[in-house]
mmCIF file of C-alpha atoms in Angstrom:
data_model
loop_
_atom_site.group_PDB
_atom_site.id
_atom_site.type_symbol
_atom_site.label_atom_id
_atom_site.label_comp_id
_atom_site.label_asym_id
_atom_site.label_seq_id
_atom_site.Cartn_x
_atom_site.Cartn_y
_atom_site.Cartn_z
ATOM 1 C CA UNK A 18 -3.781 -13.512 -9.247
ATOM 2 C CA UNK A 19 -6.505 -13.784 -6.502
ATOM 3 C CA UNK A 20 -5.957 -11.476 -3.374
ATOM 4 C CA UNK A 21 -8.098 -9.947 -0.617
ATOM 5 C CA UNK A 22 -8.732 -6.141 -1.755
ATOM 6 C CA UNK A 23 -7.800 -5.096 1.643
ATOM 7 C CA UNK A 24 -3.966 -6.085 2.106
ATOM 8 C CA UNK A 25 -2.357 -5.802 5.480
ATOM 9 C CA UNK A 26 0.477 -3.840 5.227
ATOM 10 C CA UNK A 27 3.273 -4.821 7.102
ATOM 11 C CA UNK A 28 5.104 -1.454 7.164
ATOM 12 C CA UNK A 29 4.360 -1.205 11.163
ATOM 13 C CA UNK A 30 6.766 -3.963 12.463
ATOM 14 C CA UNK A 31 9.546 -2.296 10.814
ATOM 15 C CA UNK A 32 10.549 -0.179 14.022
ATOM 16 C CA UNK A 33 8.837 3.154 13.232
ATOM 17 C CA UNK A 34 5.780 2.253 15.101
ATOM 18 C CA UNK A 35 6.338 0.914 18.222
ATOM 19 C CA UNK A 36 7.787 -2.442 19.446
ATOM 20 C CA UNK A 37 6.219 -6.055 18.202
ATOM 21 C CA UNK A 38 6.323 -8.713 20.060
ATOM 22 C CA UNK A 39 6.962 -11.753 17.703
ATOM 23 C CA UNK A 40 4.760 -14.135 19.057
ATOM 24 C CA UNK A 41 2.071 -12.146 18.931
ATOM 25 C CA UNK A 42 2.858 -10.987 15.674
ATOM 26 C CA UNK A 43 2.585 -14.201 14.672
ATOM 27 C CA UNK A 44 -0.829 -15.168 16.782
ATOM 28 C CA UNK A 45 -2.208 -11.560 14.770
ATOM 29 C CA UNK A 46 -1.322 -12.864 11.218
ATOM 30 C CA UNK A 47 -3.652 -16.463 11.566
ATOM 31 C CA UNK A 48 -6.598 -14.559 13.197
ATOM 32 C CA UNK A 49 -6.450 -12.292 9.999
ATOM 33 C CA UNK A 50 -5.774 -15.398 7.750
ATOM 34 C CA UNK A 51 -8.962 -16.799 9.439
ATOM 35 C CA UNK A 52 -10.841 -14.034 9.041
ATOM 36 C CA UNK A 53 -10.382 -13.863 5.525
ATOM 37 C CA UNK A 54 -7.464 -11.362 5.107
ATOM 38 C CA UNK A 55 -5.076 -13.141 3.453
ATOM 39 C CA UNK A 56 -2.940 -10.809 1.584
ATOM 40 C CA UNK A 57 0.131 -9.450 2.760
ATOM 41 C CA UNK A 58 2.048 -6.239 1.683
ATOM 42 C CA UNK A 59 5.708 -5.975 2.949
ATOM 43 C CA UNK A 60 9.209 -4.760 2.022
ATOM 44 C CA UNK A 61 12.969 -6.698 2.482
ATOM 45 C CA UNK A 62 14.176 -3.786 4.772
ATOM 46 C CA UNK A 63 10.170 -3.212 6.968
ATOM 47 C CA UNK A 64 12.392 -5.259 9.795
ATOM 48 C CA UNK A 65 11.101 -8.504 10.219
ATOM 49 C CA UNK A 66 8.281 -8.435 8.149
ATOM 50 C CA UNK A 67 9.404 -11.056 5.499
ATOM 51 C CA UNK A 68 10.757 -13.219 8.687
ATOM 52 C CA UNK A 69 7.220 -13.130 9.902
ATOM 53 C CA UNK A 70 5.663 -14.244 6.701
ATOM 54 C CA UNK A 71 8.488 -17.098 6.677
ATOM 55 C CA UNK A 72 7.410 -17.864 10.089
ATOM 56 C CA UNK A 73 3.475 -17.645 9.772
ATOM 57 C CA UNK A 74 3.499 -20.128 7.061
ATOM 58 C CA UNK A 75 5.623 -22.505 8.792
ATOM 59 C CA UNK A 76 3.061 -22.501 11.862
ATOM 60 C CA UNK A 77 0.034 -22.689 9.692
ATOM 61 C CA UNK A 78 1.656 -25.536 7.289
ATOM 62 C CA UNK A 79 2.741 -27.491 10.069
ATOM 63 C CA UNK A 80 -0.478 -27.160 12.044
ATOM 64 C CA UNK A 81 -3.195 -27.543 9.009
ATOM 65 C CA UNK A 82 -0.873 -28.537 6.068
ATOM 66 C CA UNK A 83 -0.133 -26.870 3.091
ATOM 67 C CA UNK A 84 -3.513 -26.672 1.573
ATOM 68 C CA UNK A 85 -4.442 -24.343 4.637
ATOM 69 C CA UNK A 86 -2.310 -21.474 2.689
ATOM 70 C CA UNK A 87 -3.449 -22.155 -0.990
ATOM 71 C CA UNK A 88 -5.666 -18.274 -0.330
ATOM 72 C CA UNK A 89 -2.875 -16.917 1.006
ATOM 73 C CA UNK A 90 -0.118 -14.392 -0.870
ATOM 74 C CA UNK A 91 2.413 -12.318 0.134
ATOM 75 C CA UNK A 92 3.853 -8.800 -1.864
ATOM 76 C CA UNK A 93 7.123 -7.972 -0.743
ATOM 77 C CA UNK A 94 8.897 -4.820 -2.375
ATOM 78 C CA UNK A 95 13.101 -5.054 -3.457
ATOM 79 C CA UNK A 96 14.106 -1.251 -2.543
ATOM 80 C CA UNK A 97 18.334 -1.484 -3.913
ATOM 81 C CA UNK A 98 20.429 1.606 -3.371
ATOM 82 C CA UNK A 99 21.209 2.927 -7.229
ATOM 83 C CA UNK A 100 24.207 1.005 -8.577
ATOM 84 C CA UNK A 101 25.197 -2.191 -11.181
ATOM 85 C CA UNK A 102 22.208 -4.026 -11.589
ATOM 86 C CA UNK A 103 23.725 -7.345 -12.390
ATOM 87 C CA UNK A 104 22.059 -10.584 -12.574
ATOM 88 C CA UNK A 105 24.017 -11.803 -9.635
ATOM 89 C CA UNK A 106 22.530 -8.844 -7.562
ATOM 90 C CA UNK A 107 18.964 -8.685 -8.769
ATOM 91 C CA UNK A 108 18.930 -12.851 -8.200
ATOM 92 C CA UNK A 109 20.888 -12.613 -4.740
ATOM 93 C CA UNK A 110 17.935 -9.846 -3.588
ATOM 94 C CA UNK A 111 15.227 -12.277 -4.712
ATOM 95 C CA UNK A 112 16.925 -15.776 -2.844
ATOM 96 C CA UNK A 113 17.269 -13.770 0.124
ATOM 97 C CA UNK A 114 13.283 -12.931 0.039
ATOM 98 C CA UNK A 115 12.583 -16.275 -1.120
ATOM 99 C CA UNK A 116 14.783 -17.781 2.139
ATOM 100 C CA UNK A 117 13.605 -15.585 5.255
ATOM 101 C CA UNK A 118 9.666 -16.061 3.555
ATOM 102 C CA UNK A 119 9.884 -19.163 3.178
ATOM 103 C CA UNK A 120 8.996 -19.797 -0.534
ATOM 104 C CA UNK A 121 9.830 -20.986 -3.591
ATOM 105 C CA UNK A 122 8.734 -18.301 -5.848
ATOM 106 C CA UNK A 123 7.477 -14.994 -4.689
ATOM 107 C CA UNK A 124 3.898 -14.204 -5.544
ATOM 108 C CA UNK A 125 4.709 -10.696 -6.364
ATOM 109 C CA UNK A 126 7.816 -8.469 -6.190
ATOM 110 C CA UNK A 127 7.416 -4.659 -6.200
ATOM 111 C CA UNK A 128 10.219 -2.957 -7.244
ATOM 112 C CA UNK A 129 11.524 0.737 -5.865
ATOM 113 C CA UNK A 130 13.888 2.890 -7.350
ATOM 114 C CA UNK A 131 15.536 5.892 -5.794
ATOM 115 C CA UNK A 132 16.953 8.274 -8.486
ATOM 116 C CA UNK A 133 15.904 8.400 -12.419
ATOM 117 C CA UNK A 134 18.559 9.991 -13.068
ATOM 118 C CA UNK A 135 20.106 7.134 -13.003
ATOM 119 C CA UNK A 136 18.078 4.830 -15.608
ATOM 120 C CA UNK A 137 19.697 1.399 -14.328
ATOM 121 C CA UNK A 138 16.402 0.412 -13.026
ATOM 122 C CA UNK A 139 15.391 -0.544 -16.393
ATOM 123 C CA UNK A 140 18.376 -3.026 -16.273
ATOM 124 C CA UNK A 141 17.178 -4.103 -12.902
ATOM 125 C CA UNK A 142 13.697 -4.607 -14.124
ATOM 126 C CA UNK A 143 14.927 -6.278 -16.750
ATOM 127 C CA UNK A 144 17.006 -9.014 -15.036
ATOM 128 C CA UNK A 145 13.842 -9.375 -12.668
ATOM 129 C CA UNK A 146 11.742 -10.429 -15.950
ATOM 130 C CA UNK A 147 14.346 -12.920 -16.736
ATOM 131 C CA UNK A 148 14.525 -14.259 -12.903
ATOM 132 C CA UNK A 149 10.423 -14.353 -13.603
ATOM 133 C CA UNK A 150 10.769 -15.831 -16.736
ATOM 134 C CA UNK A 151 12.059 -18.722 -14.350
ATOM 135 C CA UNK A 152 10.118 -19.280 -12.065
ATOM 136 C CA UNK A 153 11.143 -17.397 -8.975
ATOM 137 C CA UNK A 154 8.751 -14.577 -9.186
ATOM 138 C CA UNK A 155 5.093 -14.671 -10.050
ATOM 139 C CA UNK A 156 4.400 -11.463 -10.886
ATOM 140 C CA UNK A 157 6.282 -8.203 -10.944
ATOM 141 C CA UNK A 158 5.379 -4.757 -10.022
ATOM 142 C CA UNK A 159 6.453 -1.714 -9.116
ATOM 143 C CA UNK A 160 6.548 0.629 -5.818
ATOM 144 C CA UNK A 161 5.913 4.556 -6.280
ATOM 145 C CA UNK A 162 6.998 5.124 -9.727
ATOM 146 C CA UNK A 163 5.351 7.948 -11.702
ATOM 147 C CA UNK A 164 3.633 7.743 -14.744
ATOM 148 C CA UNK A 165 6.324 9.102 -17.380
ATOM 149 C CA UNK A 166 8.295 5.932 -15.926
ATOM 150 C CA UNK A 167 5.443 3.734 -16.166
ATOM 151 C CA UNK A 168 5.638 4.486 -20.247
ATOM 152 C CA UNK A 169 8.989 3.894 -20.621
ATOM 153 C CA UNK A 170 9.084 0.494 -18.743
ATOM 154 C CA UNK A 171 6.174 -0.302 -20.965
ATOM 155 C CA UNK A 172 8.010 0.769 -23.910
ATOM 156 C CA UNK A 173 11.007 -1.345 -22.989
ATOM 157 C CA UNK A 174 8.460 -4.759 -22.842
ATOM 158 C CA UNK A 175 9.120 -5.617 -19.315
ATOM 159 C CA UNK A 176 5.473 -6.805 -18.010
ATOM 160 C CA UNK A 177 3.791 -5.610 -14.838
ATOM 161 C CA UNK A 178 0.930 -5.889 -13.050
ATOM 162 C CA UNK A 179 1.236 -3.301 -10.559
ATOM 163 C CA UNK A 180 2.074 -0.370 -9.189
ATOM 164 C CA UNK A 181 1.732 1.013 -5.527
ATOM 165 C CA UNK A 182 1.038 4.655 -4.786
ATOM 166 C CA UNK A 183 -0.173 6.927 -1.797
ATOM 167 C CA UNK A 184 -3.812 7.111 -2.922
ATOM 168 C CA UNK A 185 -6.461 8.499 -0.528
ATOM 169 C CA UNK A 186 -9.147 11.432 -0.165
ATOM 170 C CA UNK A 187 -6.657 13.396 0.430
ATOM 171 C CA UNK A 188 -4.277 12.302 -2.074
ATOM 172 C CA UNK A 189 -5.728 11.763 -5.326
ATOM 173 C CA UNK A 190 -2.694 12.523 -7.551
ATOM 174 C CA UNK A 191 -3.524 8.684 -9.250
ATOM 175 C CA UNK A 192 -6.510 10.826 -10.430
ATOM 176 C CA UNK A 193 -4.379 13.295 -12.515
ATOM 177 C CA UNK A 194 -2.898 10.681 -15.216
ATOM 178 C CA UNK A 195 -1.736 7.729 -13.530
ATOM 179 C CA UNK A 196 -5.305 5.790 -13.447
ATOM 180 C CA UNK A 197 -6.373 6.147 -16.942
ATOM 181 C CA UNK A 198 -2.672 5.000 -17.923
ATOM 182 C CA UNK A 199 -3.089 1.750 -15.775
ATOM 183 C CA UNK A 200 -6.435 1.139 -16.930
ATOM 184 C CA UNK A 201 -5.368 1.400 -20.576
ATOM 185 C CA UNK A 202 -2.749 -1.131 -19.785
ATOM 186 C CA UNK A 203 -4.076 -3.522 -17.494
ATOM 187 C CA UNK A 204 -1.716 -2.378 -15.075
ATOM 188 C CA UNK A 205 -3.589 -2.197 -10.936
ATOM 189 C CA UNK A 206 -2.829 0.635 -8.433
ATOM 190 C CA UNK A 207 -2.269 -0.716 -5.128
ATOM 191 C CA UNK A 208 -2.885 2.079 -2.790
ATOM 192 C CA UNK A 209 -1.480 2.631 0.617
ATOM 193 C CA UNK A 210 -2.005 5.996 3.283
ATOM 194 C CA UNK A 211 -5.602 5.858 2.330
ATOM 195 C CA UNK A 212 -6.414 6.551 6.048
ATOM 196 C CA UNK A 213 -3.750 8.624 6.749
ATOM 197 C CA UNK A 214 -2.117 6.858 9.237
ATOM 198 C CA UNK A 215 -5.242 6.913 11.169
ATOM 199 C CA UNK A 216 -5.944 10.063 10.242
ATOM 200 C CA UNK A 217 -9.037 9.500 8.559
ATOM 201 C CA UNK A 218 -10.804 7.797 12.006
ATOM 202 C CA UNK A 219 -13.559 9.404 14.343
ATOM 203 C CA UNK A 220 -10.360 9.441 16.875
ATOM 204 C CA UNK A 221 -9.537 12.734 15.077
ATOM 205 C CA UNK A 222 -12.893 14.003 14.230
ATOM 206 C CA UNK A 223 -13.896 17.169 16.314
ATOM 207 C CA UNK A 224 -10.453 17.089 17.992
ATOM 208 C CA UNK A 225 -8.094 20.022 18.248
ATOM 209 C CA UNK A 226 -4.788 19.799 15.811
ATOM 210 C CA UNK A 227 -1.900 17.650 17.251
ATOM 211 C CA UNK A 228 0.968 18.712 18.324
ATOM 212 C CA UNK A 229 3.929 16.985 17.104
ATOM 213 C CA UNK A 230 4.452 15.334 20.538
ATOM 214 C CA UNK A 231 1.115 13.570 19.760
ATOM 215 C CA UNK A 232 2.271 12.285 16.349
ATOM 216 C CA UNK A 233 3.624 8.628 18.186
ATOM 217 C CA UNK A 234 4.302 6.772 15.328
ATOM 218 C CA UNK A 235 5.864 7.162 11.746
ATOM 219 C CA UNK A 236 2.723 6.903 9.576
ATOM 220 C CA UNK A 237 1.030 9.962 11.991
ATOM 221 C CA UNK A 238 3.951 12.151 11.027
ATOM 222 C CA UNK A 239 3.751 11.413 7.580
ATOM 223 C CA UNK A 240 0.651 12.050 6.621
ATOM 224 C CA UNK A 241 -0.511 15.022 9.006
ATOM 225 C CA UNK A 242 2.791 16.547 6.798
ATOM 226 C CA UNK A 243 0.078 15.478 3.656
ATOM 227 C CA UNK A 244 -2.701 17.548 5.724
ATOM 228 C CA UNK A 245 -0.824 20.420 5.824
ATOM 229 C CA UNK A 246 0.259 20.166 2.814
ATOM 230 C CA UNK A 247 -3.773 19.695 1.479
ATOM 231 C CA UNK A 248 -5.504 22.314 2.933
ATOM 232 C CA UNK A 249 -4.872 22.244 7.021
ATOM 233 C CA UNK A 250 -6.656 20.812 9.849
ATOM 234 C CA UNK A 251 -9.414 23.124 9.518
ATOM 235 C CA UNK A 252 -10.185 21.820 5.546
ATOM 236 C CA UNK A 253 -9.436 18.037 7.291
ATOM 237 C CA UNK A 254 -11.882 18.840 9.962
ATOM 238 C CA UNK A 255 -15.172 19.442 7.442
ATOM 239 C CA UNK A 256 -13.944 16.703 5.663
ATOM 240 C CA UNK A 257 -13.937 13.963 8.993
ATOM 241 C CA UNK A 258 -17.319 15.567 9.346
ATOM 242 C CA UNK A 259 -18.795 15.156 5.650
ATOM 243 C CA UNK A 260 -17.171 11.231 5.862
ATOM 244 C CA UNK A 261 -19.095 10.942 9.403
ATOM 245 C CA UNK A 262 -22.250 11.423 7.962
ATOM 246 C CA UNK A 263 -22.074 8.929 5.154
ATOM 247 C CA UNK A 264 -20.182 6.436 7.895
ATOM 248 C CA UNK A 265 -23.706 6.598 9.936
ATOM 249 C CA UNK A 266 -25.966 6.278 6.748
ATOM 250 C CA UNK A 267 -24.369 3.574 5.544
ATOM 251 C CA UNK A 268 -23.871 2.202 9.355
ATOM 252 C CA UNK A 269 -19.726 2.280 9.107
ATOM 253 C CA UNK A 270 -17.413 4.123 10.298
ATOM 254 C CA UNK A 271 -14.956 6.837 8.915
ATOM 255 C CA UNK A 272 -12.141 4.272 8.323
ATOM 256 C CA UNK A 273 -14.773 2.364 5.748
ATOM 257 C CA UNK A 274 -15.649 4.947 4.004
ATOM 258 C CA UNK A 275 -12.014 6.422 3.307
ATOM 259 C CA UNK A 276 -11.468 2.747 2.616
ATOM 260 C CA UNK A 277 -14.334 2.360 -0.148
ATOM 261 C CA UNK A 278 -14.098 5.316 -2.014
ATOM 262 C CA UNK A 279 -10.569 4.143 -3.121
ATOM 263 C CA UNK A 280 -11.361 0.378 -4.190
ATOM 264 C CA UNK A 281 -14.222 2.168 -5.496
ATOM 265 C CA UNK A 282 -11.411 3.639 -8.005
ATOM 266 C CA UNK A 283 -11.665 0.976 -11.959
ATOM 267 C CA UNK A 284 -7.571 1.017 -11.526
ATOM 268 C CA UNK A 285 -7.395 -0.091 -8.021
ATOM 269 C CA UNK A 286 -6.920 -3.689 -7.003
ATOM 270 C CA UNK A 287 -6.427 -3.201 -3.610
ATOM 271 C CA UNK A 288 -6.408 -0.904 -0.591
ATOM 272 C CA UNK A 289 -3.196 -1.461 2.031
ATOM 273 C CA UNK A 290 -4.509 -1.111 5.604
ATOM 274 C CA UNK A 291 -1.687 -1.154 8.228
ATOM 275 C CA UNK A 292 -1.810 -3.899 10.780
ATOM 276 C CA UNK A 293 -0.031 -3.758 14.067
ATOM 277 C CA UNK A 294 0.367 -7.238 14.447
ATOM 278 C CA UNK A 295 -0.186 -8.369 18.014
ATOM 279 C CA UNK A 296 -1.123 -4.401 19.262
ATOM 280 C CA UNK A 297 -4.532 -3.114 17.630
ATOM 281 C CA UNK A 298 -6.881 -5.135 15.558
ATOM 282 C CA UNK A 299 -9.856 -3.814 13.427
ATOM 283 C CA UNK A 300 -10.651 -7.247 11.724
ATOM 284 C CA UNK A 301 -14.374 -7.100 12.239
ATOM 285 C CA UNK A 302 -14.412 -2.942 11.418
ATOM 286 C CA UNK A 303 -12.201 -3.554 8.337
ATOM 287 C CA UNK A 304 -14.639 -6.267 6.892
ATOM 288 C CA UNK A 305 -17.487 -3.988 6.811
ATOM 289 C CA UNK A 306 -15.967 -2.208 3.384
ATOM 290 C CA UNK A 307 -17.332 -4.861 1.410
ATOM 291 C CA UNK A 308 -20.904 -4.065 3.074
ATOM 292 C CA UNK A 309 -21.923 -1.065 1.051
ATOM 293 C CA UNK A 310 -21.328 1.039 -1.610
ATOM 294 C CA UNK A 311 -20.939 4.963 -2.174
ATOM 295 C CA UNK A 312 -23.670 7.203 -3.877
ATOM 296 C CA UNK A 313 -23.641 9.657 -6.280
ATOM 297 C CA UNK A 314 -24.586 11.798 -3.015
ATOM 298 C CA UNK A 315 -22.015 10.584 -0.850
ATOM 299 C CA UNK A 316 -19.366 11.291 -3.638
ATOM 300 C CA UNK A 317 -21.142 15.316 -3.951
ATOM 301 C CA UNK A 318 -20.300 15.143 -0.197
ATOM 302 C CA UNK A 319 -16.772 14.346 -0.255
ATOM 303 C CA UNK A 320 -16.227 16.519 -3.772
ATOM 304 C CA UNK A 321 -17.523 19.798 -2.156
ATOM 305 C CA UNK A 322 -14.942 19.522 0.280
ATOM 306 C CA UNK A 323 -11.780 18.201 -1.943
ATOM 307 C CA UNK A 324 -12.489 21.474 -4.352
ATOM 308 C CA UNK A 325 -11.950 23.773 -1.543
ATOM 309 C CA UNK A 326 -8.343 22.002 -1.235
ATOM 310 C CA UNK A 327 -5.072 22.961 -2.406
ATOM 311 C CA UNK A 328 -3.771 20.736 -5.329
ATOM 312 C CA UNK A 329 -0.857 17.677 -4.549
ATOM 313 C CA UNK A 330 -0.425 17.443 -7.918
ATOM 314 C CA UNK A 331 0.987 20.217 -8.327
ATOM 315 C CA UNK A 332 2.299 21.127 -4.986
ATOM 316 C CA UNK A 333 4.257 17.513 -5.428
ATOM 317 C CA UNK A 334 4.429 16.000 -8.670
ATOM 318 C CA UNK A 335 3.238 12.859 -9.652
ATOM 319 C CA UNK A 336 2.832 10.107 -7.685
ATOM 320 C CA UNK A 337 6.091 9.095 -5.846
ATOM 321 C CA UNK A 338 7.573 12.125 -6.745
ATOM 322 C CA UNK A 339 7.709 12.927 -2.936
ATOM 323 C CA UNK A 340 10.051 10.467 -2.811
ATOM 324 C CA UNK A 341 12.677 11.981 -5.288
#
């Protein structure tokens, strides 16, 4: 499968980061297409998201035909309370996708799954291979699944292709175990909160630490919690400042550089880059990732300042495990 490396992730029309207006949303989605961001990462319960996509490719088809979407995909996740995982359930989760998007098979579904303690999502999983074996999905993958569960879905035969994780310089938990284990089976990280929100932006560089009044959307309040968590604002501060100066030799910003040092990463295949559609557009600062690449200084940079941090992995667990 053939995607842009930079997906827009659709996680900010779901409610938690201020109000979209849907025509605009919709406007947002074909000046990315244009521009050559045509991947799209979403989720059956990120609000309207999957409406959107259904309603996107409805405008474009009927405006340009169908051939004007052949580049374009769409990733949306299944996230099921733990329960029966019968084949009437799995297949009634992907028709419902498959309606409100507009498709006939879903390029890729990424599966969640709250509570291993509860090891139904290997039934799950497997009724999704059989629903793939069909035709309706593409491709399977998972959402935020650590890597003792990646071995045992691996052991059980079900195929995938991916799996998404937090993954940024501040989070490199993928580092730890769950990298080499994708790369030795094929498997790609797709990595969202790899600028922190907007975080990791010259907005917060030189800037005194927010208050929680100042944290206005979901995705701030997340990961300044990660921050905290890392090393403080004080450690976040030096490390703006060490990103700053490889932004201006490379003539990018922050934003690009956090960006680039993850699809930098042999087990990524893409970096997730939040998008609110019809509110704030970086389409021309996003497209200068692909414009340069890291050095072995740059990297010294960025390492001198991660070894004076505190360590996720085991502060957390593996990846997801702040989910469980």
């Amino acid at each position: 499968m053939r995607i842009c490396r930079i997906l827009n992730g659709m996680w900010q029309v779901s409610g938690a980061h201020g109000s979209i207006d849907p025509s605009a949303a919709i406007e947002a989605m074909v000046a990315h297409h244009d521009r050559g961001f045509t991947t799209w990462d979403l989720a059956d319960h990120y609000g309207p998201a999957e409406d959107f996509v259904g309603q996107f490719r409805q405008y474009v088809t009927s405006a340009r035909g169908p051939d004007a979407l052949a580049q374009s995909v769409a990733f949306t996740k299944w996230v099921p309370n733990p329960g029966p995982m019968s084949r009437a359930t799995v297949e009634r989760a992907v028709d419902v996708s498959l309606h409100r998007m507009h498709l006939q098979a879903l390029d890729l579904l990424q599966f969640h799954w709250w509570d291993y303690a509860d090891d139904r999502y290997l039934e799950a999983l497997r009724q999704l291979d059989l629903v793939h074996s069909e035709g309706k999905l593409r491709y399977l993958g998972l959402t935020n699944f650590d890597t003792a569960r990646l071995e045992t879905i691996q052991q059980a035969g079900i195929p995938i292709v991916s799996n998404q994780v937090q993954y940024s310089l501040i989070d490199r938990r993928p580092e730890v175990q769950m990298a080499e284990w994708c790369l030795r089976h094929d498997v790609k990280l797709l990595a969202y909160g790899t600028l922190g929100g907007g975080l990791l932006s010259e907005r917060y560089l030189d800037q005194p630490e927010p208050r929680a009044a100042d944290l206005t959307t979901a995705s701030l309040q997340k990961y300044k919690r990660m921050i905290d968590a890392w090393g403080g604002w004080d450690l976040f501060q030096q490390l703006l400042g060490a990103l700053k100066a490889i932004a201006e030799k490379h003539q990018a910003s922050i934003a690009n550089v956090a960006v680039r040092a993850i699809l930098d990463q042999a087990a990524v295949g893409g970096v997730i880059v939040g998008v609110r559609l019809g509110r704030s557009e970086h389409l021309e600062d996003n497209a200068r990732v692909f414009d340069f690449a890291l050095d072995l200084e740059d990297w010294a940079a960025i390492d001198r300042i991660s070894s004076q941090s505190l360590d996720l992995y085991q502060i957390i667990g593996d990846c997801g495990d702040e989910y469980r």
